[in-house]
Amino acid sequence: MAATALVAGCASGSGGNTSGASGDTLTLWTHNAGNSAELDVVKEIIKDFNGSQSKYKVEMQAFPQGSYNSSVVAAASAKKLPCILDVDGPNVPNWAWGGYLAPLDLSKGEVSVKDQLPSTVATYQDETYAFGFYDVALTMYSRKSVLNKYDIRIPTFDKPWTKGEFMDALAKIKAGGEFKNTLDLGTADTGEWFPYAYSPILQSFGGDLIDRSDYKTAKGALNGEKAVEWGEWFRSMVTKGYAPLKSSKSPADDFRNGKTAIQWDGSWSAQANVDKFGSDLAILPPVDFGDGPKIGGASWQWGMSSTCANKEGAQAYLNFSRQTKYYVDFAKATGTIAATDAAAQQVKGYESEGQFNVFLRAAQEFAVVRPVTPAYPYISTVFSKTAQDVLAGADVKGALDQAVSEIDSNLSTNNYPTGS
């Protein structure tokens, strides 16, 4: 979804709100049609809210994730957005700028947003537009037995691998000839996976997708010396034979089946990996490529449309939903990191001494949200294509220069306000 395709100024319309004998009906949209576990929690909250009072009634419409964003864009153009909708965190600034979302008053509700992971609360231009119940964290998986066999130090959260250590580890494992993939970066996936998975590595090198001092240019951040160094490293994973140009459709299965020594994946795979390898599983922190370990932050969140005819009702539902038990239910259903410490303590494995608590710490200390600018959907598209081109052998500096040119043209054409 290119930022230039969004329609601004959606200031009127029904907003999915109707009146009836049982109270005002508020429509809720979610992207979870294909995710029954998460959808069941949404249904649970709606049922509980509707049963808790008689003034409002929330009705849900679920969409497949693949068609969800285009459905929202079409509804915004027709001024027929629902009152309540979920939104992928990085898209919040774009939707707020485009007039899709209204600011939220989250001063009420059991859970204070101040207690949430920063990446689970979306702000833009000093206003809060969305909040989420969970986040996820990127990590590397390996096996302790494999690392010990090749005399490789097992990195810790407090002392991650340096770039040099990581490259030495890859060289040792590759020389052993034991694995089809020394490293699997999950390159078969497309779309938002590329900026989510690989821009944190770019940031660890010292580059970025945009200059965050004013969000007006990508020059220097995406094509400077550090960014070029990242691009050359990224390509070298293929040329050195460490990682496949295109991963299989099931890289997590390849890891669990013994085809891959080290996998770049997410917290969502942790339980299945533990089930397979038990105490031999090594959950590794991200590599420090020079500017500190980095991972992506922000997942799906909830907001209110600007066209909602009953914002009071929408706010009432959103505030009702912010109960610790629902944060716990979402985390358990989806295998994600609960957005608050209090909720995380109630999720097996994520408590203070739990084997998955490392993901919570990573989300707290390593997460970097994608650029807080309306241009992000366009930046995402350009970066994804550029990263794929670099992997395939394109000249790194030339590809990054071209990406900067395209992003800066979009920034200039749309005259976006500064991010934050």
Short mmCIF file of C-alpha atoms in Angstrom, two decimals:
data_model
loop_
_atom_site.label_atom_id
_atom_site.label_comp_id
_atom_site.label_asym_id
_atom_site.label_seq_id
_atom_site.Cartn_x
_atom_site.Cartn_y
_atom_site.Cartn_z
CA MET A 1 0.00 0.00 0.00
CA ALA A 2 1.82 3.10 -1.21
CA ALA A 3 1.42 6.20 0.92
CA THR A 4 0.47 8.24 -2.12
CA ALA A 5 -2.61 6.03 -2.59
CA LEU A 6 -4.16 7.01 0.71
CA VAL A 7 -7.08 9.39 0.76
CA ALA A 8 -7.06 12.10 3.40
CA GLY A 9 -9.89 14.09 4.91
CA CYS A 10 -12.35 11.32 5.83
CA ALA A 11 -14.20 13.49 8.31
CA SER A 12 -17.79 12.35 7.94
CA GLY A 13 -19.85 9.23 7.40
CA SER A 14 -21.73 6.56 9.27
CA GLY A 15 -18.59 5.07 10.78
CA GLY A 16 -20.18 1.67 11.23
CA ASN A 17 -22.59 3.01 13.84
CA THR A 18 -26.32 2.35 13.86
CA SER A 19 -29.06 2.73 16.44
CA GLY A 20 -31.39 -0.01 17.61
CA ALA A 21 -33.62 -1.09 20.46
CA SER A 22 -30.72 -2.78 22.22
CA GLY A 23 -28.51 0.29 21.99
CA ASP A 24 -26.06 1.75 19.50
CA THR A 25 -24.36 -0.88 17.35
CA LEU A 26 -20.64 -0.34 16.73
CA THR A 27 -18.91 -2.25 13.95
CA LEU A 28 -15.45 -3.70 14.60
CA TRP A 29 -13.06 -4.86 11.86
CA THR A 30 -10.15 -7.23 12.37
CA HIS A 31 -7.55 -8.86 10.11
CA ASN A 32 -7.86 -12.19 11.96
CA ALA A 33 -10.24 -14.15 9.71
CA GLY A 34 -7.52 -16.74 9.11
CA ASN A 35 -6.26 -16.83 12.69
CA SER A 36 -8.83 -18.63 14.81
CA ALA A 37 -6.82 -18.51 18.04
CA GLU A 38 -6.51 -14.71 18.07
CA LEU A 39 -10.00 -14.26 16.66
CA ASP A 40 -11.45 -16.23 19.56
CA VAL A 41 -9.98 -13.74 22.02
CA VAL A 42 -11.50 -10.83 20.09
CA LYS A 43 -14.85 -12.62 20.20
CA GLU A 44 -14.44 -13.16 23.93
CA ILE A 45 -13.87 -9.44 24.59
CA ILE A 46 -16.83 -8.44 22.43
CA LYS A 47 -19.10 -10.93 24.19
CA ASP A 48 -17.97 -9.72 27.62
CA PHE A 49 -18.36 -6.05 26.67
CA ASN A 50 -21.82 -6.52 25.19
CA GLY A 51 -22.87 -8.43 28.30
CA SER A 52 -21.48 -5.83 30.68
CA GLN A 53 -23.85 -3.02 29.63
CA SER A 54 -26.84 -2.30 27.38
CA LYS A 55 -25.91 1.09 25.91
CA TYR A 56 -23.69 -0.25 23.12
CA LYS A 57 -23.42 -3.42 21.07
CA VAL A 58 -20.25 -4.30 19.18
CA GLU A 59 -20.50 -6.47 16.06
CA MET A 60 -17.43 -7.93 14.39
CA GLN A 61 -16.41 -8.40 10.78
CA ALA A 62 -13.24 -10.40 10.17
CA PHE A 63 -11.09 -10.16 7.02
CA PRO A 64 -8.19 -12.27 5.76
CA GLN A 65 -4.95 -10.47 6.53
CA GLY A 66 -3.95 -10.37 2.87
CA SER A 67 -6.94 -8.24 1.88
CA TYR A 68 -7.40 -6.28 5.09
CA ASN A 69 -5.42 -3.12 4.31
CA SER A 70 -7.00 -2.71 0.88
CA SER A 71 -10.44 -3.13 2.46
CA VAL A 72 -9.67 -0.33 4.92
CA VAL A 73 -8.40 1.95 2.15
CA ALA A 74 -11.53 1.33 0.08
CA ALA A 75 -13.79 1.94 3.07
CA ALA A 76 -11.99 5.17 3.92
CA SER A 77 -12.42 6.44 0.37
CA ALA A 78 -16.14 5.67 0.57
CA LYS A 79 -16.37 7.12 4.10
CA LYS A 80 -17.60 3.77 5.41
CA LEU A 81 -14.98 2.83 7.94
CA PRO A 82 -16.09 0.87 11.01
CA CYS A 83 -15.91 2.51 14.42
CA ILE A 84 -13.24 0.13 15.78
CA LEU A 85 -10.45 -1.47 13.76
CA ASP A 86 -7.07 -3.07 14.15
CA VAL A 87 -3.99 -1.75 12.38
CA ASP A 88 -0.44 -2.96 11.96
CA GLY A 89 1.63 -0.71 14.23
CA PRO A 90 3.98 0.73 11.56
CA ASN A 91 0.97 1.89 9.51
CA VAL A 92 -0.57 3.98 12.29
CA PRO A 93 1.14 7.29 11.32
CA ASN A 94 0.00 6.84 7.72
CA TRP A 95 -3.59 6.10 8.70
CA ALA A 96 -3.63 8.99 11.19
CA TRP A 97 -2.23 11.40 8.59
CA GLY A 98 -4.69 10.10 6.01
CA GLY A 99 -7.62 10.86 8.28
CA TYR A 100 -8.53 7.25 9.01
CA LEU A 101 -7.92 7.28 12.75
CA ALA A 102 -8.99 9.53 15.62
CA PRO A 103 -6.82 10.17 18.69
CA LEU A 104 -7.65 8.02 21.72
CA ASP A 105 -8.22 8.94 25.34
CA LEU A 106 -6.70 6.01 27.19
CA SER A 107 -6.80 7.59 30.64
CA LYS A 108 -9.42 5.03 31.69
CA GLY A 109 -9.17 1.25 31.74
CA GLU A 110 -7.55 -1.25 34.07
CA VAL A 111 -4.18 -1.25 32.28
CA SER A 112 -2.29 2.03 32.02
CA VAL A 113 -0.54 2.59 28.69
CA LYS A 114 2.42 3.82 30.74
CA ASP A 115 2.89 0.21 31.87
CA GLN A 116 2.95 -1.18 28.34
CA LEU A 117 5.95 -1.95 26.18
CA PRO A 118 6.64 1.31 24.27
CA SER A 119 6.36 -0.57 20.97
CA THR A 120 2.74 -1.50 21.77
CA VAL A 121 1.47 2.09 22.00
CA ALA A 122 1.34 4.05 18.73
CA THR A 123 1.72 7.80 18.94
CA TYR A 124 1.98 10.34 16.15
CA GLN A 125 2.31 14.12 16.41
CA ASP A 126 2.01 13.87 20.21
CA GLU A 127 -1.33 12.01 20.05
CA THR A 128 -2.01 8.34 20.84
CA TYR A 129 -3.87 6.59 18.02
CA ALA A 130 -3.63 2.89 18.86
CA PHE A 131 -2.52 0.34 21.42
CA GLY A 132 -1.75 -3.36 21.27
CA PHE A 133 -2.03 -6.31 23.60
CA TYR A 134 1.24 -7.94 22.59
CA ASP A 135 4.45 -7.74 20.63
CA VAL A 136 6.90 -10.26 19.22
CA ALA A 137 10.69 -10.36 19.21
CA LEU A 138 13.25 -11.51 16.69
CA THR A 139 15.98 -13.86 17.78
CA MET A 140 18.41 -16.45 16.51
CA TYR A 141 17.93 -20.11 17.28
CA SER A 142 20.63 -22.74 17.36
CA ARG A 143 21.52 -25.78 19.44
CA LYS A 144 23.94 -25.75 22.35
CA SER A 145 25.40 -29.06 21.20
CA VAL A 146 26.18 -27.63 17.76
CA LEU A 147 27.84 -24.50 19.12
CA ASN A 148 29.86 -26.51 21.63
CA LYS A 149 30.94 -28.98 18.95
CA TYR A 150 32.49 -26.16 16.92
CA ASP A 151 33.96 -24.43 20.00
CA ILE A 152 31.69 -21.39 19.55
CA ARG A 153 30.87 -19.21 22.55
CA ILE A 154 27.18 -19.27 23.37
CA PRO A 155 26.25 -15.57 23.48
CA THR A 156 24.23 -14.16 26.35
CA PHE A 157 21.74 -11.33 26.57
CA ASP A 158 24.34 -9.22 28.36
CA LYS A 159 27.15 -10.21 26.00
CA PRO A 160 25.85 -10.86 22.45
CA TRP A 161 28.10 -11.93 19.64
CA THR A 162 30.07 -9.19 17.93
CA LYS A 163 30.15 -9.13 14.14
CA GLY A 164 33.59 -10.76 14.23
CA GLU A 165 32.44 -13.56 16.52
CA PHE A 166 29.38 -14.18 14.40
CA MET A 167 31.37 -14.40 11.18
CA ASP A 168 33.87 -16.76 12.83
CA ALA A 169 31.00 -18.94 14.02
CA LEU A 170 29.51 -19.12 10.53
CA ALA A 171 32.89 -20.00 9.03
CA LYS A 172 33.45 -22.84 11.53
CA ILE A 173 30.02 -24.36 10.99
CA LYS A 174 30.25 -24.01 7.20
CA ALA A 175 33.64 -25.76 7.18
CA GLY A 176 32.15 -28.66 9.09
CA GLY A 177 29.91 -29.51 6.13
CA GLU A 178 27.21 -30.82 8.43
CA PHE A 179 24.34 -28.48 7.52
CA LYS A 180 22.58 -27.53 4.31
CA ASN A 181 22.17 -24.00 5.67
CA THR A 182 24.74 -22.57 8.03
CA LEU A 183 22.35 -19.62 8.49
CA ASP A 184 18.75 -19.18 7.39
CA LEU A 185 17.46 -15.61 7.25
CA GLY A 186 13.96 -16.55 6.04
CA THR A 187 14.32 -14.83 2.68
CA ALA A 188 11.40 -16.68 1.06
CA ASP A 189 8.98 -14.47 2.98
CA THR A 190 7.99 -11.19 1.38
CA GLY A 191 6.15 -8.00 2.20
CA GLU A 192 6.65 -6.51 5.64
CA TRP A 193 8.98 -9.31 6.72
CA PHE A 194 11.89 -7.70 4.85
CA PRO A 195 11.89 -4.35 6.69
CA TYR A 196 10.84 -6.03 9.95
CA ALA A 197 13.57 -8.66 9.83
CA TYR A 198 16.44 -6.90 8.06
CA SER A 199 16.22 -3.18 8.82
CA PRO A 200 17.16 -3.87 12.49
CA ILE A 201 20.39 -5.43 11.19
CA LEU A 202 20.91 -2.32 9.07
CA GLN A 203 20.37 -0.24 12.22
CA SER A 204 22.84 -2.38 14.17
CA PHE A 205 25.42 -1.53 11.51
CA GLY A 206 24.64 2.17 12.09
CA GLY A 207 22.34 2.89 9.15
CA ASP A 208 18.57 3.32 9.00
CA LEU A 209 15.58 3.57 6.66
CA ILE A 210 15.35 7.33 7.08
CA ASP A 211 17.09 10.17 8.89
CA ARG A 212 15.03 10.29 12.07
CA SER A 213 16.20 13.76 13.07
CA ASP A 214 13.42 15.27 10.94
CA TYR A 215 12.04 12.41 8.78
CA LYS A 216 12.59 14.50 5.66
CA THR A 217 15.22 12.42 3.86
CA ALA A 218 16.71 8.95 3.65
CA LYS A 219 20.01 10.34 2.40
CA GLY A 220 22.96 9.26 4.50
CA ALA A 221 20.87 6.88 6.59
CA LEU A 222 20.04 4.40 3.83
CA ASN A 223 22.98 4.98 1.49
CA GLY A 224 25.78 6.12 3.77
CA GLU A 225 28.94 4.20 4.61
CA LYS A 226 27.28 2.09 7.33
CA ALA A 227 24.31 1.22 5.13
CA VAL A 228 26.61 0.13 2.31
CA GLU A 229 28.54 -1.99 4.81
CA TRP A 230 25.26 -3.65 5.79
CA GLY A 231 24.33 -4.27 2.15
CA GLU A 232 27.68 -5.85 1.37
CA TRP A 233 27.39 -8.07 4.45
CA PHE A 234 23.84 -9.04 3.51
CA ARG A 235 24.90 -10.10 0.03
CA SER A 236 27.96 -11.91 1.40
CA MET A 237 25.74 -14.30 3.31
CA VAL A 238 24.78 -15.73 -0.08
CA THR A 239 28.14 -15.42 -1.87
CA LYS A 240 29.99 -17.10 1.00
CA GLY A 241 27.49 -19.94 0.95
CA TYR A 242 26.28 -19.32 4.48
CA ALA A 243 22.61 -18.61 3.68
CA PRO A 244 20.36 -19.52 0.74
CA LEU A 245 19.41 -16.79 -1.71
CA LYS A 246 15.82 -17.86 -1.17
CA SER A 247 14.86 -19.87 1.87
CA SER A 248 12.41 -22.74 1.69
CA LYS A 249 8.76 -22.06 2.45
CA SER A 250 9.24 -23.57 5.90
CA PRO A 251 12.56 -22.34 7.34
CA ALA A 252 11.44 -23.15 10.88
CA ASP A 253 10.86 -26.77 9.83
CA ASP A 254 14.30 -26.83 8.21
CA PHE A 255 15.82 -25.78 11.52
CA ARG A 256 13.88 -28.36 13.49
CA ASN A 257 14.71 -31.07 10.92
CA GLY A 258 18.43 -30.46 11.25
CA LYS A 259 19.02 -28.77 7.90
CA THR A 260 19.91 -25.39 9.43
CA ALA A 261 22.47 -24.58 12.13
CA ILE A 262 21.39 -21.03 13.00
CA GLN A 263 18.02 -19.52 12.17
CA TRP A 264 16.91 -15.87 12.26
CA ASP A 265 13.30 -16.16 13.39
CA GLY A 266 10.87 -14.89 15.99
CA SER A 267 9.51 -15.60 19.43
CA TRP A 268 6.49 -17.23 17.78
CA SER A 269 8.62 -20.30 17.01
CA ALA A 270 10.00 -20.71 20.53
CA GLN A 271 7.57 -23.28 21.90
CA ALA A 272 7.79 -25.55 18.85
CA ASN A 273 11.58 -25.38 19.01
CA VAL A 274 11.58 -26.25 22.71
CA ASP A 275 9.25 -29.13 22.01
CA LYS A 276 11.75 -30.45 19.47
CA PHE A 277 15.09 -29.80 21.17
CA GLY A 278 14.30 -29.34 24.85
CA SER A 279 17.21 -28.04 26.91
CA ASP A 280 19.55 -28.27 23.90
CA LEU A 281 17.80 -25.31 22.28
CA ALA A 282 19.86 -22.13 22.29
CA ILE A 283 17.85 -18.90 22.12
CA LEU A 284 20.43 -16.35 21.05
CA PRO A 285 20.31 -12.55 21.28
CA PRO A 286 20.70 -10.52 18.07
CA VAL A 287 24.25 -9.84 16.94
CA ASP A 288 25.87 -6.50 17.77
CA PHE A 289 27.16 -5.39 14.38
CA GLY A 290 28.69 -2.24 15.85
CA ASP A 291 25.84 -0.01 16.98
CA GLY A 292 24.23 -2.36 19.48
CA PRO A 293 21.82 -5.31 19.06
CA LYS A 294 18.53 -4.31 17.38
CA ILE A 295 15.20 -5.98 16.65
CA GLY A 296 11.97 -4.68 15.13
CA GLY A 297 9.14 -3.48 17.33
CA ALA A 298 5.35 -3.01 17.06
CA SER A 299 2.71 -5.48 15.96
CA TRP A 300 -1.07 -5.30 15.45
CA GLN A 301 -2.89 -2.70 17.51
CA TRP A 302 -6.39 -1.29 17.99
CA GLY A 303 -7.76 2.15 17.18
CA MET A 304 -10.89 4.16 16.46
CA SER A 305 -11.88 5.60 13.09
CA SER A 306 -12.17 9.34 12.62
CA THR A 307 -15.58 8.82 10.99
CA CYS A 308 -17.07 6.91 13.92
CA ALA A 309 -20.43 8.50 14.75
CA ASN A 310 -20.24 7.27 18.33
CA LYS A 311 -16.71 7.81 19.54
CA GLU A 312 -17.87 7.59 23.14
CA GLY A 313 -19.02 4.03 22.54
CA ALA A 314 -15.86 3.08 20.68
CA GLN A 315 -13.75 4.51 23.49
CA ALA A 316 -15.85 2.59 26.01
CA TYR A 317 -15.15 -0.68 24.21
CA LEU A 318 -11.42 0.00 23.84
CA ASN A 319 -11.09 0.97 27.49
CA PHE A 320 -13.07 -2.10 28.56
CA SER A 321 -10.71 -4.30 26.55
CA ARG A 322 -7.65 -3.04 28.42
CA GLN A 323 -7.90 -5.60 31.21
CA THR A 324 -4.92 -7.69 32.23
CA LYS A 325 -6.82 -10.92 31.64
CA TYR A 326 -7.22 -10.09 27.94
CA TYR A 327 -3.52 -9.26 27.58
CA VAL A 328 -2.85 -12.68 29.07
CA ASP A 329 -5.39 -14.39 26.80
CA PHE A 330 -3.92 -12.84 23.64
CA ALA A 331 -0.38 -13.81 24.61
CA LYS A 332 -1.36 -17.40 25.39
CA ALA A 333 -3.44 -17.76 22.22
CA THR A 334 -0.82 -16.36 19.87
CA GLY A 335 2.46 -17.30 21.50
CA THR A 336 3.41 -13.64 21.75
CA ILE A 337 4.86 -11.33 24.40
CA ALA A 338 2.21 -9.79 26.62
CA ALA A 339 2.43 -5.99 26.46
CA THR A 340 2.76 -5.54 30.24
CA ASP A 341 4.96 -7.11 32.89
CA ALA A 342 1.90 -7.96 34.98
CA ALA A 343 0.38 -9.96 32.13
CA ALA A 344 3.69 -11.56 31.16
CA GLN A 345 4.05 -12.97 34.67
CA GLN A 346 0.85 -14.95 34.06
CA VAL A 347 2.05 -16.53 30.80
CA LYS A 348 4.02 -19.75 31.20
CA GLY A 349 7.64 -19.27 30.19
CA TYR A 350 7.52 -15.48 30.24
CA GLU A 351 7.61 -15.06 34.01
CA SER A 352 10.79 -13.53 35.48
CA GLU A 353 12.76 -16.79 35.54
CA GLY A 354 11.01 -18.34 32.54
CA GLN A 355 12.88 -19.62 29.51
CA PHE A 356 11.08 -17.14 27.24
CA ASN A 357 11.53 -14.07 29.44
CA VAL A 358 14.51 -13.21 27.25
CA PHE A 359 12.00 -12.17 24.56
CA LEU A 360 10.36 -9.71 26.94
CA ARG A 361 13.76 -8.25 27.81
CA ALA A 362 14.65 -8.01 24.13
CA ALA A 363 11.41 -6.17 23.38
CA GLN A 364 12.13 -3.79 26.25
CA GLU A 365 15.77 -3.09 25.43
CA PHE A 366 16.51 -3.89 21.78
CA ALA A 367 13.29 -3.02 19.92
CA VAL A 368 13.30 -0.19 17.38
CA VAL A 369 9.95 0.82 15.90
CA ARG A 370 9.85 1.35 12.18
CA PRO A 371 10.01 5.03 11.14
CA VAL A 372 7.13 7.03 12.63
CA THR A 373 6.11 8.80 9.44
CA PRO A 374 3.15 8.64 7.04
CA ALA A 375 5.67 7.66 4.38
CA TYR A 376 6.39 4.33 6.05
CA PRO A 377 4.26 2.09 3.78
CA TYR A 378 6.14 3.50 0.79
CA ILE A 379 9.51 3.20 2.52
CA SER A 380 8.67 -0.41 3.37
CA THR A 381 7.90 -1.24 -0.26
CA VAL A 382 11.09 0.40 -1.55
CA PHE A 383 13.31 -1.20 1.08
CA SER A 384 11.86 -4.65 0.45
CA LYS A 385 12.60 -4.44 -3.26
CA THR A 386 16.06 -2.99 -2.65
CA ALA A 387 17.02 -5.68 -0.14
CA GLN A 388 15.88 -8.38 -2.54
CA ASP A 389 17.90 -6.79 -5.34
CA VAL A 390 20.99 -6.63 -3.13
CA LEU A 391 20.63 -10.30 -2.21
CA ALA A 392 20.32 -11.16 -5.90
CA GLY A 393 23.60 -9.38 -6.72
CA ALA A 394 22.76 -5.77 -7.54
CA ASP A 395 25.46 -3.17 -6.98
CA VAL A 396 24.96 -2.27 -3.31
CA LYS A 397 25.75 1.45 -3.45
CA GLY A 398 23.77 1.92 -6.64
CA ALA A 399 20.74 0.07 -5.29
CA LEU A 400 20.76 2.05 -2.05
CA ASP A 401 21.20 5.36 -3.90
CA GLN A 402 18.20 4.50 -6.06
CA ALA A 403 16.16 3.65 -2.96
CA VAL A 404 17.04 7.00 -1.39
CA SER A 405 16.06 8.81 -4.58
CA GLU A 406 12.66 7.12 -4.67
CA ILE A 407 11.95 7.64 -0.97
CA ASP A 408 13.03 11.28 -1.02
CA SER A 409 10.86 11.94 -4.05
CA ASN A 410 7.86 10.52 -2.20
CA LEU A 411 8.67 12.58 0.89
CA SER A 412 8.95 15.76 -1.17
CA THR A 413 5.83 15.13 -3.24
CA ASN A 414 3.62 14.51 -0.22
CA ASN A 415 5.24 17.09 2.07
CA TYR A 416 4.65 14.91 5.10
CA PRO A 417 4.87 16.46 8.54
CA THR A 418 7.85 15.41 10.60
CA GLY A 419 7.55 12.12 12.42
CA SER A 420 7.49 11.41 16.18
#
